[in-house]
CSV table of C-alpha atoms in Angstrom, one decimal:
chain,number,residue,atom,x,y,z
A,1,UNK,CA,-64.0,16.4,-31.0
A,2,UNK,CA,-61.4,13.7,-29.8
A,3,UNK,CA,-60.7,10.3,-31.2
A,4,UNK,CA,-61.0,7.3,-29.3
A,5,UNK,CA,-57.4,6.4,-31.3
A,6,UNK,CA,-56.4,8.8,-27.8
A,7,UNK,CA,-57.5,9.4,-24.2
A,8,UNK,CA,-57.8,13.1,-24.3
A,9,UNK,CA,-60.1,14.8,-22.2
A,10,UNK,CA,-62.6,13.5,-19.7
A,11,UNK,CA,-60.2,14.0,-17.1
A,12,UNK,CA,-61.6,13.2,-13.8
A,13,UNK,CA,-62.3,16.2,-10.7
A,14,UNK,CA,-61.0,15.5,-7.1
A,15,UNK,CA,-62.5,17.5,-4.2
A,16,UNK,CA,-59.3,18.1,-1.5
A,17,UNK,CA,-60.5,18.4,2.0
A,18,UNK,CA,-58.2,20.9,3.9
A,19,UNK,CA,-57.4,23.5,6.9
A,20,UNK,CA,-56.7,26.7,6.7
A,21,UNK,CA,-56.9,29.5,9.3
A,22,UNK,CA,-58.5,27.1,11.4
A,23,UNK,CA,-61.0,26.7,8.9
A,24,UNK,CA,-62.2,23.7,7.2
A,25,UNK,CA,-62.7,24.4,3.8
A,26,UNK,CA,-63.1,22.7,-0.3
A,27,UNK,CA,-61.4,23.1,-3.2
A,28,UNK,CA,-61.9,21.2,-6.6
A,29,UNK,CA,-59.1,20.1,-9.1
A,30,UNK,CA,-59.3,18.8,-12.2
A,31,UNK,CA,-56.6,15.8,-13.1
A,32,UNK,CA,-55.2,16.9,-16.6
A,33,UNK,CA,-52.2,14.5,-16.3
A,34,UNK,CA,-54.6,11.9,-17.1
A,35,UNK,CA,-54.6,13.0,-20.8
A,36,UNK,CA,-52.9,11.1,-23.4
A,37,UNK,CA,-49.0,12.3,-23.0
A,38,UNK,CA,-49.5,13.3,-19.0
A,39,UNK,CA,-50.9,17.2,-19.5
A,40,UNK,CA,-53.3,19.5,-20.3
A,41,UNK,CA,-51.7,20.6,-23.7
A,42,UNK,CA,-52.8,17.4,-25.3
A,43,UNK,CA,-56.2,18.8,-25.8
A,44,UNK,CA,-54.6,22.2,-27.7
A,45,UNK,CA,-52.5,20.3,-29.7
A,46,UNK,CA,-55.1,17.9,-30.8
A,47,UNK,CA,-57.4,21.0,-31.5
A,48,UNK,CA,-54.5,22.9,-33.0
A,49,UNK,CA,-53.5,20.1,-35.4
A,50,UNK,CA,-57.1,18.7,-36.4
A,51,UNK,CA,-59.1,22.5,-36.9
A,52,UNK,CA,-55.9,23.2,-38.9
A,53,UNK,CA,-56.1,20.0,-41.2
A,54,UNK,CA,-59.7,20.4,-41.6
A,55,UNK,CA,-59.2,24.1,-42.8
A,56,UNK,CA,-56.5,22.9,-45.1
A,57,UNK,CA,-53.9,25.0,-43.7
A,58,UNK,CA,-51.5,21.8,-42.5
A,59,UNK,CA,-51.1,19.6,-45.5
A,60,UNK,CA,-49.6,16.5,-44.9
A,61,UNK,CA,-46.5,15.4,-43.6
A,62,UNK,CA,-45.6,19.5,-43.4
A,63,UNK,CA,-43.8,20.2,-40.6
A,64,UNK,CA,-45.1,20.9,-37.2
A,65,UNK,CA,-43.5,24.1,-35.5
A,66,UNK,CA,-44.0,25.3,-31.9
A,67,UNK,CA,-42.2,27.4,-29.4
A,68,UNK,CA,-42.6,26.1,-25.7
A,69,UNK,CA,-41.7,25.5,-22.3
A,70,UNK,CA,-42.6,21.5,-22.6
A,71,UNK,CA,-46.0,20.4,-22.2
A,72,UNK,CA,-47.1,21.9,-25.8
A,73,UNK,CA,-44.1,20.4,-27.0
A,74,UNK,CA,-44.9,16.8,-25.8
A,75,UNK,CA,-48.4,16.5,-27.1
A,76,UNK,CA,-47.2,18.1,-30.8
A,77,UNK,CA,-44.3,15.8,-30.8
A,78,UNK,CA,-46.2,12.4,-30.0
A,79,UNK,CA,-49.0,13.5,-32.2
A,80,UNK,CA,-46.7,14.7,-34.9
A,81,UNK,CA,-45.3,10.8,-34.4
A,82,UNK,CA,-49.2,9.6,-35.0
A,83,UNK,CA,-50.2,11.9,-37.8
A,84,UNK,CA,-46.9,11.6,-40.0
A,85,UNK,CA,-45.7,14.8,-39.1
A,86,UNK,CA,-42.1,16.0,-38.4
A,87,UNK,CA,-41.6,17.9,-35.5
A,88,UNK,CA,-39.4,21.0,-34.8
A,89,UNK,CA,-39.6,22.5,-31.1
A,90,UNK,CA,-37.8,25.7,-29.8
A,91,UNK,CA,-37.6,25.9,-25.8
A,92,UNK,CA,-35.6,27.4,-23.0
A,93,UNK,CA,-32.3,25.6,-22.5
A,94,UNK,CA,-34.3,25.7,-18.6
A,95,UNK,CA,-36.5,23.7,-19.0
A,96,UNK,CA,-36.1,20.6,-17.0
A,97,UNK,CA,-34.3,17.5,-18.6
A,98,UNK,CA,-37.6,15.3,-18.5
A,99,UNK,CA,-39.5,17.4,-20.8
A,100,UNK,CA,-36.0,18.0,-23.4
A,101,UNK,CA,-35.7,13.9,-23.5
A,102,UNK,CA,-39.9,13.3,-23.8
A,103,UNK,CA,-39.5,15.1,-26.6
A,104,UNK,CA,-36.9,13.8,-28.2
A,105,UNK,CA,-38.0,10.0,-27.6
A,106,UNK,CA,-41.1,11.1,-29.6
A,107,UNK,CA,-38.6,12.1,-32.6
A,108,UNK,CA,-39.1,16.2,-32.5
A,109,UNK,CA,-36.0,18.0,-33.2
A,110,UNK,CA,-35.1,20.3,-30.1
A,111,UNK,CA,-34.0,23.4,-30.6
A,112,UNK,CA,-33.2,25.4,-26.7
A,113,UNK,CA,-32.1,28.6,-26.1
A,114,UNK,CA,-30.7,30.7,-23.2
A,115,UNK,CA,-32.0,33.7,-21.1
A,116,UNK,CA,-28.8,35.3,-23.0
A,117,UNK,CA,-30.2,34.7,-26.5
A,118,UNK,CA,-33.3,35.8,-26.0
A,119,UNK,CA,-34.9,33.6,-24.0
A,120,UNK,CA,-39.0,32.6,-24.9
A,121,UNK,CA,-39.5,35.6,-27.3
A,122,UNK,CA,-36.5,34.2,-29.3
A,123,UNK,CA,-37.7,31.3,-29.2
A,124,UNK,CA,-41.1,32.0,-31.1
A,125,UNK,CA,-38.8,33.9,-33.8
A,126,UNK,CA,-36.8,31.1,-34.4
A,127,UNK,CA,-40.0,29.2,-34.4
A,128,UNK,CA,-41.4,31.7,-36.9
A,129,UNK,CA,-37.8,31.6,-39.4
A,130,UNK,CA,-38.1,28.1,-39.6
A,131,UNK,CA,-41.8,27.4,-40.5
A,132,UNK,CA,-41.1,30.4,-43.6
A,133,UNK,CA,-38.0,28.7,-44.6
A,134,UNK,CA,-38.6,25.3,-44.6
A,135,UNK,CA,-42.8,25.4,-45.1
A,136,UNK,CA,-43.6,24.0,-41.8
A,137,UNK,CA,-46.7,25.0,-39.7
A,138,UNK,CA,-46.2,27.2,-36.8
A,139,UNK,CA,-48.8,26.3,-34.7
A,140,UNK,CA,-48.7,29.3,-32.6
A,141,UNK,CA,-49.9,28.4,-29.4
A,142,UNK,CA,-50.0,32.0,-27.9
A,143,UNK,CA,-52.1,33.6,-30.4
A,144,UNK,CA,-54.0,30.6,-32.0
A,145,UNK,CA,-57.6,30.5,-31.0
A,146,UNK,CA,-57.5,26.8,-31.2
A,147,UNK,CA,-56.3,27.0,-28.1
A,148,UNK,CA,-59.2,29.1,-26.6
A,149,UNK,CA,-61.2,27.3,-28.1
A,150,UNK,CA,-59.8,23.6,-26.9
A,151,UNK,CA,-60.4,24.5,-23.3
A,152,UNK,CA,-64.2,26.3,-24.0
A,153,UNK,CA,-65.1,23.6,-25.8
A,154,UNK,CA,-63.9,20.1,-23.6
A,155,UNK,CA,-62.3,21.9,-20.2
A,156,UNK,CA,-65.2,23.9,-19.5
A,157,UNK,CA,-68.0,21.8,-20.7
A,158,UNK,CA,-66.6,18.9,-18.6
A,159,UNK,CA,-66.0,21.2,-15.4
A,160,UNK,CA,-69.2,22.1,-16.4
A,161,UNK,CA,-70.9,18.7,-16.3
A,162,UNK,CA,-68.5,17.3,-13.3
A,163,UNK,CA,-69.6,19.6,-11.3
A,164,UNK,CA,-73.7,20.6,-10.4
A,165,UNK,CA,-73.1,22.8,-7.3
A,166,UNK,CA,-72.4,26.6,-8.7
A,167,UNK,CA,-68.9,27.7,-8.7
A,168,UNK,CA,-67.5,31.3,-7.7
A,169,UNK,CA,-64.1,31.2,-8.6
A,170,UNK,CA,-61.7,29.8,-11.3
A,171,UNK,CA,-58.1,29.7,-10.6
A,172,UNK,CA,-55.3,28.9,-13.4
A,173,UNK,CA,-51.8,29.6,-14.1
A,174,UNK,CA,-51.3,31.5,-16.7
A,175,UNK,CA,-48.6,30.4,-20.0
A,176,UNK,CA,-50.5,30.9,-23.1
A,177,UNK,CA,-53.4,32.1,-21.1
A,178,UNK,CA,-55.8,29.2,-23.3
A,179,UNK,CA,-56.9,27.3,-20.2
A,180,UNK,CA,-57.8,30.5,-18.2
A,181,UNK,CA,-59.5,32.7,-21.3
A,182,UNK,CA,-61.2,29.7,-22.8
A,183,UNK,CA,-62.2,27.7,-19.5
A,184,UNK,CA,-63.5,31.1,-17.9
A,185,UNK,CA,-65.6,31.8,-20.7
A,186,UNK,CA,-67.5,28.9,-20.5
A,187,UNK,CA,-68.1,28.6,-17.1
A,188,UNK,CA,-68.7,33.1,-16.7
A,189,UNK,CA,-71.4,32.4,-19.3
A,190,UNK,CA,-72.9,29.8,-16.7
A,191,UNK,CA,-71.8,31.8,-13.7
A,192,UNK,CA,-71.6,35.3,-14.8
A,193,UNK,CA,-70.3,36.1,-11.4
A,194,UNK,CA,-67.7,34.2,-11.1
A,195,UNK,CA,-64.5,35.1,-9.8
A,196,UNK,CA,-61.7,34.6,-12.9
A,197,UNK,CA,-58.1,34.6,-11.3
A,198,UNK,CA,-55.2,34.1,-13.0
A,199,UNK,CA,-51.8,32.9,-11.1
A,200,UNK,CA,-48.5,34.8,-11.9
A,201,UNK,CA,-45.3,34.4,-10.7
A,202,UNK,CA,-44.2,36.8,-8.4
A,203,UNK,CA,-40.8,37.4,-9.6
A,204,UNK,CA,-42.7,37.6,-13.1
A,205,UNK,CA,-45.8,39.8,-11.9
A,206,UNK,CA,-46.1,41.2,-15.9
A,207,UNK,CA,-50.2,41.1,-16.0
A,208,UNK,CA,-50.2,42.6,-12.5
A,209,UNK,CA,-47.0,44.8,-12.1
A,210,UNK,CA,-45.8,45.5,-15.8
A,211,UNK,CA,-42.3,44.3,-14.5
A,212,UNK,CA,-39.8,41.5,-14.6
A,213,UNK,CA,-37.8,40.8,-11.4
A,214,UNK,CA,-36.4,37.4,-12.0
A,215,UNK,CA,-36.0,34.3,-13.7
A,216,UNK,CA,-38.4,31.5,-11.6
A,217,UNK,CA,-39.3,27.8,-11.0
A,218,UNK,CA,-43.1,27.5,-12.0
A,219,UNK,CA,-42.6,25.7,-15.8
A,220,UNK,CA,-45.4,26.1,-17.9
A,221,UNK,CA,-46.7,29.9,-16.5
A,222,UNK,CA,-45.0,33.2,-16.4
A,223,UNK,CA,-43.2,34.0,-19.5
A,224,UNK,CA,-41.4,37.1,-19.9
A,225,UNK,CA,-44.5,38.3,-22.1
A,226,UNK,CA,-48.2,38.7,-21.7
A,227,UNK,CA,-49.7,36.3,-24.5
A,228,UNK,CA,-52.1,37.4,-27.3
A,229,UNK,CA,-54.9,34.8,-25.7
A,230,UNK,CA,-54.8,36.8,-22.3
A,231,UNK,CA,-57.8,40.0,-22.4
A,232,UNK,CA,-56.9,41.5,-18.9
A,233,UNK,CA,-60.2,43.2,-18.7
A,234,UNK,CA,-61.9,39.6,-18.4
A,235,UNK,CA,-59.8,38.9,-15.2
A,236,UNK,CA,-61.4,40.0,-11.9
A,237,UNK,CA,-57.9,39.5,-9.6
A,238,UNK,CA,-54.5,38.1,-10.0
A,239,UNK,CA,-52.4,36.3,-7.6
A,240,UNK,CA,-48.8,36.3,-6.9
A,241,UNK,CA,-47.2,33.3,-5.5
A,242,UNK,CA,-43.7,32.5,-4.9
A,243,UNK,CA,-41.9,29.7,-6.9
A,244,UNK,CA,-40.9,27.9,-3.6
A,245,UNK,CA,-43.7,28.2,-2.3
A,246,UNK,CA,-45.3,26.3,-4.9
A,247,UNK,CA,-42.9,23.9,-5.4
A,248,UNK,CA,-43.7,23.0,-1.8
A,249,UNK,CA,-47.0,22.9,-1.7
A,250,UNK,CA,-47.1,19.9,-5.2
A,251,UNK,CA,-44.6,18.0,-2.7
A,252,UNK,CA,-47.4,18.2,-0.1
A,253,UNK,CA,-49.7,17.0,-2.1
A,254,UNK,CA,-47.6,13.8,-3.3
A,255,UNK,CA,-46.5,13.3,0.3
A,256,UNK,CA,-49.7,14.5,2.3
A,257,UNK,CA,-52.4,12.7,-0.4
A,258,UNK,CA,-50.6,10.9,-3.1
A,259,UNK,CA,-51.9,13.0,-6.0
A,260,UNK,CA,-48.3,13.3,-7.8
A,261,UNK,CA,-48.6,16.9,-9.5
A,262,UNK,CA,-46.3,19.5,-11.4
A,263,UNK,CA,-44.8,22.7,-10.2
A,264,UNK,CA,-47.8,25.1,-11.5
A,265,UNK,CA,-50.4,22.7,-9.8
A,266,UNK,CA,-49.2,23.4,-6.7
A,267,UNK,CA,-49.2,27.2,-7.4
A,268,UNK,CA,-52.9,26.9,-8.7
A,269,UNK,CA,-53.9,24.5,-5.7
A,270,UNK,CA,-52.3,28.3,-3.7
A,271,UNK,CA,-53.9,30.3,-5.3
A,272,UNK,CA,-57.0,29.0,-5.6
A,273,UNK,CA,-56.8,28.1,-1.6
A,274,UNK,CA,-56.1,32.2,-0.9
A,275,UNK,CA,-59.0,32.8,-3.3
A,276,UNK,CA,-60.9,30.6,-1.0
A,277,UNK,CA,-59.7,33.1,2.1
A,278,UNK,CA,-61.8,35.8,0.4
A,279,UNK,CA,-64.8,34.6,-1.3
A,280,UNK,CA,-67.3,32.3,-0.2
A,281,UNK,CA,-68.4,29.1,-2.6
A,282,UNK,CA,-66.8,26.7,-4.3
A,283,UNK,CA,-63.5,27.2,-6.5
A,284,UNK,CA,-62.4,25.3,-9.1
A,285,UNK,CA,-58.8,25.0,-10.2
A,286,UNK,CA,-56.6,22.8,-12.6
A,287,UNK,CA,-54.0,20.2,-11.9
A,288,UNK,CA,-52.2,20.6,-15.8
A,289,UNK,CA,-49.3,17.6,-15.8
A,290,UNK,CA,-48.0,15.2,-12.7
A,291,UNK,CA,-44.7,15.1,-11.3
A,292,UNK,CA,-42.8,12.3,-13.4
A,293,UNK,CA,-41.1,15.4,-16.0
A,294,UNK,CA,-39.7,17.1,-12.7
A,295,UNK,CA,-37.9,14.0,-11.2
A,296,UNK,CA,-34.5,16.1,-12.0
A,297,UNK,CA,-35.9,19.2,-10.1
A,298,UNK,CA,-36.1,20.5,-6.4
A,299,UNK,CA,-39.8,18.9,-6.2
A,300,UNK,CA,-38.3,15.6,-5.4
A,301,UNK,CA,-37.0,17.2,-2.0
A,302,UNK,CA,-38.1,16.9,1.2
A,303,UNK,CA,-41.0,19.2,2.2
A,304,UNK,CA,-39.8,22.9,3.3
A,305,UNK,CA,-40.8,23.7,6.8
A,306,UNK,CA,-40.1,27.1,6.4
A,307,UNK,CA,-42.8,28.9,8.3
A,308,UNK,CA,-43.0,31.7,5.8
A,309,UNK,CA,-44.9,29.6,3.1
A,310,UNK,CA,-48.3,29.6,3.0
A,311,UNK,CA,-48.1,26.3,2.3
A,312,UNK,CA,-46.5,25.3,5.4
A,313,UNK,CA,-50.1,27.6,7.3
A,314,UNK,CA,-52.4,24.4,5.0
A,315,UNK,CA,-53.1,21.2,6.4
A,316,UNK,CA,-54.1,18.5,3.7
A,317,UNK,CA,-57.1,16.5,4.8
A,318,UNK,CA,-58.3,14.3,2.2
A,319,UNK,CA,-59.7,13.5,-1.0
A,320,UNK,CA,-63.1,12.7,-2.7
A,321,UNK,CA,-63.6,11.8,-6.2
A,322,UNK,CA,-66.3,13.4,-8.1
């Protein structure tokens, strides 16, 4: 499905060595900031843009429209750049600064608004107004199938084909719920067993609680909805982790082993490590963007010692590539 004009998809798997509960156990990652813009998304915005032009639905040079947190954003903005396409984004005014100026040095029009205006829900009505009144294409990335579809098709596969030795669990973050639906499928029709576990926020536990408690830190997963993409009776468990805690356990990894990851890999790398705790086999998880679009955020501190975090209870061994 991809071009060689990009380098999307094919990302490579890392297995990290680690302690936990005085047990020395696996876990698998897959290295999506190796895609063309740094992040997973490239491979839903490539799917999103190409299926669209094939079915005729995205003429040329119409505009591109997305809501998003960042990632999608990034990918539909240089891509809109390649394929002649203007870009219009609409995003939380929270989102960090790296992922506001990517954007813009790719030529999209930004468009952020506040918790008090709406927050992500106003965003994708904004998103929707615009694409009716100025005949752009709303790509939709929380309903579109494209996205499923992106992640059953190149994710899985590759996981898949990376990976020989049978797999019990897969562990994602959930934001349009793509990587997790798609990626699951793919590998449940392999591994029918398989454990499917989605990672919320836990001031955001909607698929778990039905509630809202609080803003968090973990861009990319745990919007104030629960997207179309997301069929709840195809998850087997959902794990809460705690923003910090997360945030802590991606600086481990940058400081411990040098793999230089985003907020939400270092939630995944959690949950999939407590998932771990309970099942045996091997788990898989994903690593969706590196570190280099939170250089303005708390990741760049020093490591919390806080006894609390479960992070702080892991001790980082090493890494193998696959």
């Amino acid at each position: 499905m991809f071009e060689q004009n990009f380098i999307i998809g094919n990302t490579p798997m890392i297995k990290i060595n680690y302690k936990y509960k005085e047990k020395n156990k696996q876990i698998f990652a897959k290295l999506e900031y190796y895609n063309f813009t740094g992040s997973i998304k490239d491979r839903v915005a490539f799917y999103m843009i190409n299926n669209a032009k094939a079915k005729g639905t995205l003429k040329e040079k119409q505009p591109l429209i997305e809501a998003t947190s960042g990632n999608t954003g990034i990918s539909l903005s240089a891509l809109g750049a390649y394929y002649n396409h203007p870009v219009y984004i609409f995003m939380p005014d929270w989102a960090s600064k790296e992922r506001i100026q990517l954007m813009k040095s790719y030529g999209a029009n930004i468009f952020l608004i506040s918790k008090e205006e709406g927050g992500f829900l106003k965003c994708i009505e904004e998103a929707k107004k615009l694409a009716q009144k100025i005949n752009g294409f709303f790509t939709n990335q929380f309903s579109n199938m494209d996205n499923f579809f992106a992640h059953y098709e190149t994710t899985g596969e590759e996981i898949l084909n990376q990976l020989s030795e049978p797999i019990s669990g897969l562990v994602s973050g959930v934001g349009t719920g793509g990587t997790l639906m798609g990626t699951g499928k793919k590998l449940k029709e392999k591994y029918p067993n398989l454990m499917l576990t989605a990672i919320e926020p836990d001031k955001m536990p909607l698929m778990s609680k039905g509630i809202i408690l609080d803003q968090h830190k973990i861009e990319g997963i745990g919007d104030d909805f629960i997207p179309e993409l997301i069929d709840k009776n195809k998850i087997d468990k959902i794990i809460l982790i705690n923003d910090y805690d997360a945030i802590n356990m991606s600086r481990k990894l940058s400081r411990k082993l040098g793999i230089g990851v985003g907020i939400s890999s270092g939630a995944n790398l959690l949950g999939g490590i407590l998932l771990g705790d309970d099942i045996d086999g091997n788990i898989v998880t994903i690593f969706p963007d590196d570190n280099k679009k939170y250089l303005s955020t708390e990741l760049v501190n020093n490591i919390d010692l806080n006894p609390d975090f479960i992070s702080n209870q892991i001790e980082l061994l090493n890494i193998e590539f696959i």
